Amino acid sequence: MMNAKIIAVLFACCVLAILAGSADAVKCYVCNTGDPGCDDSFDSNKMTAANMKSGCTACSKSKGKILGIQATSRDCSLTAAPFDGCKSQSEAGLSGTACFCKSDLCNSSDRVSIATTLLALPALAYIAFRLSIL
């Protein structure tokens, strides 16, 4: 059985790793429908340095139909993302999906990558469970 001090140190290390990872700036693709390779069928080979921005807090990808025209936008957010992942919404004849993510160039695909924090949750839950038993 693990010593409670070892578990506490592991727990603290996991929390610090999550906080450090979420504070890092990320690089995002920045483009709109009409830019070569930026449509929903994304082609990273057509992206240039001008289509990438560093120092972002999060990356975003939005796609939807406006007056029957399909539009896609990829951008850099300098503020915290309202959520991690994708959400779809339809309102007043407009329908679309907004995605936010927090890793380098993560706004390239349909499925936005899972945040490191989500991957670390099972380990944190296990450590917290072990701490409560001891």
PDB file of C-alpha atoms in Angstrom:
ATOM      1  CA  MET A   1       0.000   0.000   0.000  1.00  0.00           C
ATOM      2  CA  MET A   2       1.306   3.451  -0.898  1.00  0.00           C
ATOM      3  CA  ASN A   3       2.317   5.846   1.788  1.00  0.00           C
ATOM      4  CA  ALA A   4      -0.073   8.814   2.153  1.00  0.00           C
ATOM      5  CA  LYS A   5       2.825  11.280   1.716  1.00  0.00           C
ATOM      6  CA  ILE A   6       3.816   9.711  -1.610  1.00  0.00           C
ATOM      7  CA  ILE A   7       0.231   9.880  -2.827  1.00  0.00           C
ATOM      8  CA  ALA A   8      -0.040  13.523  -1.733  1.00  0.00           C
ATOM      9  CA  VAL A   9       3.175  14.392  -3.607  1.00  0.00           C
ATOM     10  CA  LEU A  10       1.933  12.597  -6.747  1.00  0.00           C
ATOM     11  CA  PHE A  11      -1.383  14.434  -6.498  1.00  0.00           C
ATOM     12  CA  ALA A  12       0.382  17.797  -6.163  1.00  0.00           C
ATOM     13  CA  CYS A  13       2.634  16.994  -9.156  1.00  0.00           C
ATOM     14  CA  CYS A  14      -0.392  16.116 -11.312  1.00  0.00           C
ATOM     15  CA  VAL A  15      -2.163  19.347 -10.373  1.00  0.00           C
ATOM     16  CA  LEU A  16       0.959  21.419 -11.094  1.00  0.00           C
ATOM     17  CA  ALA A  17       1.467  19.674 -14.446  1.00  0.00           C
ATOM     18  CA  ILE A  18      -2.115  20.458 -15.438  1.00  0.00           C
ATOM     19  CA  LEU A  19      -1.818  24.095 -14.391  1.00  0.00           C
ATOM     20  CA  ALA A  20       1.524  24.500 -16.166  1.00  0.00           C
ATOM     21  CA  GLY A  21       0.179  22.894 -19.333  1.00  0.00           C
ATOM     22  CA  SER A  22      -2.904  25.090 -19.444  1.00  0.00           C
ATOM     23  CA  ALA A  23      -0.853  28.272 -19.018  1.00  0.00           C
ATOM     24  CA  ASP A  24       1.237  27.621 -22.142  1.00  0.00           C
ATOM     25  CA  ALA A  25       0.526  29.682 -25.228  1.00  0.00           C
ATOM     26  CA  VAL A  26      -0.468  27.700 -28.298  1.00  0.00           C
ATOM     27  CA  LYS A  27      -0.123  28.144 -32.058  1.00  0.00           C
ATOM     28  CA  CYS A  28      -3.329  28.120 -34.124  1.00  0.00           C
ATOM     29  CA  TYR A  29      -4.342  28.090 -37.758  1.00  0.00           C
ATOM     30  CA  VAL A  30      -5.963  31.391 -38.782  1.00  0.00           C
ATOM     31  CA  CYS A  31      -7.962  31.315 -42.025  1.00  0.00           C
ATOM     32  CA  ASN A  32     -11.457  31.520 -43.512  1.00  0.00           C
ATOM     33  CA  THR A  33     -13.484  29.929 -46.287  1.00  0.00           C
ATOM     34  CA  GLY A  34     -11.947  31.082 -49.539  1.00  0.00           C
ATOM     35  CA  ASP A  35      -8.378  30.793 -48.246  1.00  0.00           C
ATOM     36  CA  PRO A  36      -6.587  27.895 -49.992  1.00  0.00           C
ATOM     37  CA  GLY A  37      -6.923  24.725 -47.900  1.00  0.00           C
ATOM     38  CA  CYS A  38      -9.092  26.279 -45.179  1.00  0.00           C
ATOM     39  CA  ASP A  39     -12.456  24.796 -46.146  1.00  0.00           C
ATOM     40  CA  ASP A  40     -13.950  22.038 -44.029  1.00  0.00           C
ATOM     41  CA  SER A  41     -11.836  19.527 -45.968  1.00  0.00           C
ATOM     42  CA  PHE A  42      -8.713  21.085 -44.408  1.00  0.00           C
ATOM     43  CA  ASP A  43      -5.348  20.787 -46.207  1.00  0.00           C
ATOM     44  CA  SER A  44      -2.396  21.718 -43.983  1.00  0.00           C
ATOM     45  CA  ASN A  45      -0.068  21.533 -47.015  1.00  0.00           C
ATOM     46  CA  LYS A  46      -1.691  24.718 -48.325  1.00  0.00           C
ATOM     47  CA  MET A  47      -1.163  26.616 -45.071  1.00  0.00           C
ATOM     48  CA  THR A  48       1.697  29.115 -44.875  1.00  0.00           C
ATOM     49  CA  ALA A  49       3.311  30.917 -41.949  1.00  0.00           C
ATOM     50  CA  ALA A  50       0.780  33.709 -42.551  1.00  0.00           C
ATOM     51  CA  ASN A  51      -1.991  31.205 -41.689  1.00  0.00           C
ATOM     52  CA  MET A  52      -0.511  30.443 -38.251  1.00  0.00           C
ATOM     53  CA  LYS A  53      -0.523  32.616 -35.161  1.00  0.00           C
ATOM     54  CA  SER A  54       1.399  32.034 -31.916  1.00  0.00           C
ATOM     55  CA  GLY A  55       0.696  33.295 -28.414  1.00  0.00           C
ATOM     56  CA  CYS A  56      -2.934  32.159 -28.377  1.00  0.00           C
ATOM     57  CA  THR A  57      -4.791  31.043 -25.261  1.00  0.00           C
ATOM     58  CA  ALA A  58      -6.928  28.661 -27.325  1.00  0.00           C
ATOM     59  CA  CYS A  59      -7.698  27.786 -30.938  1.00  0.00           C
ATOM     60  CA  SER A  60     -11.146  27.804 -32.479  1.00  0.00           C
ATOM     61  CA  LYS A  61     -12.879  26.355 -35.506  1.00  0.00           C
ATOM     62  CA  SER A  62     -16.350  27.435 -36.557  1.00  0.00           C
ATOM     63  CA  LYS A  63     -18.358  26.028 -39.414  1.00  0.00           C
ATOM     64  CA  GLY A  64     -21.913  26.589 -40.452  1.00  0.00           C
ATOM     65  CA  LYS A  65     -24.395  27.657 -43.073  1.00  0.00           C
ATOM     66  CA  ILE A  66     -25.266  31.298 -43.548  1.00  0.00           C
ATOM     67  CA  LEU A  67     -28.011  31.948 -46.105  1.00  0.00           C
ATOM     68  CA  GLY A  68     -27.373  28.475 -47.515  1.00  0.00           C
ATOM     69  CA  ILE A  69     -23.637  29.042 -47.968  1.00  0.00           C
ATOM     70  CA  GLN A  70     -21.218  26.767 -46.073  1.00  0.00           C
ATOM     71  CA  ALA A  71     -18.523  28.744 -44.230  1.00  0.00           C
ATOM     72  CA  THR A  72     -15.522  27.649 -42.166  1.00  0.00           C
ATOM     73  CA  SER A  73     -13.301  29.798 -39.967  1.00  0.00           C
ATOM     74  CA  ARG A  74     -10.223  28.896 -37.915  1.00  0.00           C
ATOM     75  CA  ASP A  75      -8.876  31.416 -35.425  1.00  0.00           C
ATOM     76  CA  CYS A  76      -6.716  32.262 -32.430  1.00  0.00           C
ATOM     77  CA  SER A  77      -8.403  33.231 -29.173  1.00  0.00           C
ATOM     78  CA  LEU A  78      -6.543  35.529 -26.808  1.00  0.00           C
ATOM     79  CA  THR A  79      -9.080  34.916 -24.042  1.00  0.00           C
ATOM     80  CA  ALA A  80      -9.990  31.683 -22.290  1.00  0.00           C
ATOM     81  CA  ALA A  81     -12.133  29.309 -24.332  1.00  0.00           C
ATOM     82  CA  PRO A  82     -15.742  29.083 -23.086  1.00  0.00           C
ATOM     83  CA  PHE A  83     -15.527  25.264 -23.349  1.00  0.00           C
ATOM     84  CA  ASP A  84     -13.190  22.553 -24.625  1.00  0.00           C
ATOM     85  CA  GLY A  85     -14.530  20.504 -27.526  1.00  0.00           C
ATOM     86  CA  CYS A  86     -17.349  21.150 -29.987  1.00  0.00           C
ATOM     87  CA  LYS A  87     -20.938  22.359 -29.658  1.00  0.00           C
ATOM     88  CA  SER A  88     -23.581  22.635 -32.376  1.00  0.00           C
ATOM     89  CA  GLN A  89     -26.409  25.148 -32.425  1.00  0.00           C
ATOM     90  CA  SER A  90     -29.264  26.163 -34.721  1.00  0.00           C
ATOM     91  CA  GLU A  91     -31.113  29.438 -34.449  1.00  0.00           C
ATOM     92  CA  ALA A  92     -33.146  31.688 -36.761  1.00  0.00           C
ATOM     93  CA  GLY A  93     -32.193  29.803 -39.922  1.00  0.00           C
ATOM     94  CA  LEU A  94     -28.520  29.643 -38.990  1.00  0.00           C
ATOM     95  CA  SER A  95     -26.849  26.392 -38.003  1.00  0.00           C
ATOM     96  CA  GLY A  96     -23.280  25.714 -37.085  1.00  0.00           C
ATOM     97  CA  THR A  97     -20.652  24.144 -34.891  1.00  0.00           C
ATOM     98  CA  ALA A  98     -18.064  25.914 -32.741  1.00  0.00           C
ATOM     99  CA  CYS A  99     -14.990  24.094 -31.447  1.00  0.00           C
ATOM    100  CA  PHE A 100     -12.288  25.225 -29.019  1.00  0.00           C
ATOM    101  CA  CYS A 101      -9.028  23.477 -28.115  1.00  0.00           C
ATOM    102  CA  LYS A 102      -5.771  24.241 -26.315  1.00  0.00           C
ATOM    103  CA  SER A 103      -2.882  22.528 -28.120  1.00  0.00           C
ATOM    104  CA  ASP A 104      -0.690  23.564 -31.045  1.00  0.00           C
ATOM    105  CA  LEU A 105      -2.519  23.627 -34.389  1.00  0.00           C
ATOM    106  CA  CYS A 106      -5.428  21.683 -32.898  1.00  0.00           C
ATOM    107  CA  ASN A 107      -8.025  23.555 -34.973  1.00  0.00           C
ATOM    108  CA  SER A 108      -7.125  21.646 -38.133  1.00  0.00           C
ATOM    109  CA  SER A 109      -9.623  18.793 -37.922  1.00  0.00           C
ATOM    110  CA  ASP A 110     -13.289  18.002 -37.352  1.00  0.00           C
ATOM    111  CA  ARG A 111     -12.514  16.405 -34.016  1.00  0.00           C
ATOM    112  CA  VAL A 112     -10.724  18.872 -31.793  1.00  0.00           C
ATOM    113  CA  SER A 113      -8.094  17.197 -29.639  1.00  0.00           C
ATOM    114  CA  ILE A 114      -8.881  16.339 -26.034  1.00  0.00           C
ATOM    115  CA  ALA A 115      -7.239  18.594 -23.487  1.00  0.00           C
ATOM    116  CA  THR A 116      -4.449  17.259 -21.310  1.00  0.00           C
ATOM    117  CA  THR A 117      -6.593  17.939 -18.274  1.00  0.00           C
ATOM    118  CA  LEU A 118      -9.213  15.499 -19.507  1.00  0.00           C
ATOM    119  CA  LEU A 119      -6.560  12.820 -19.960  1.00  0.00           C
ATOM    120  CA  ALA A 120      -5.207  13.430 -16.448  1.00  0.00           C
ATOM    121  CA  LEU A 121      -8.604  13.220 -14.713  1.00  0.00           C
ATOM    122  CA  PRO A 122      -8.554   9.422 -14.193  1.00  0.00           C
ATOM    123  CA  ALA A 123      -5.133   9.634 -12.519  1.00  0.00           C
ATOM    124  CA  LEU A 124      -6.293  12.475 -10.282  1.00  0.00           C
ATOM    125  CA  ALA A 125      -9.484  10.611  -9.399  1.00  0.00           C
ATOM    126  CA  TYR A 126      -7.481   7.510  -8.470  1.00  0.00           C
ATOM    127  CA  ILE A 127      -5.092   9.506  -6.285  1.00  0.00           C
ATOM    128  CA  ALA A 128      -7.969  11.370  -4.611  1.00  0.00           C
ATOM    129  CA  PHE A 129      -9.743   8.058  -3.995  1.00  0.00           C
ATOM    130  CA  ARG A 130      -6.591   6.569  -2.458  1.00  0.00           C
ATOM    131  CA  LEU A 131      -6.138   9.635  -0.230  1.00  0.00           C
ATOM    132  CA  SER A 132      -9.682   9.405   1.092  1.00  0.00           C
ATOM    133  CA  ILE A 133      -9.228   5.745   2.059  1.00  0.00           C
ATOM    134  CA  LEU A 134      -5.994   6.242   4.018  1.00  0.00           C
TER     135      LEU A 134
END
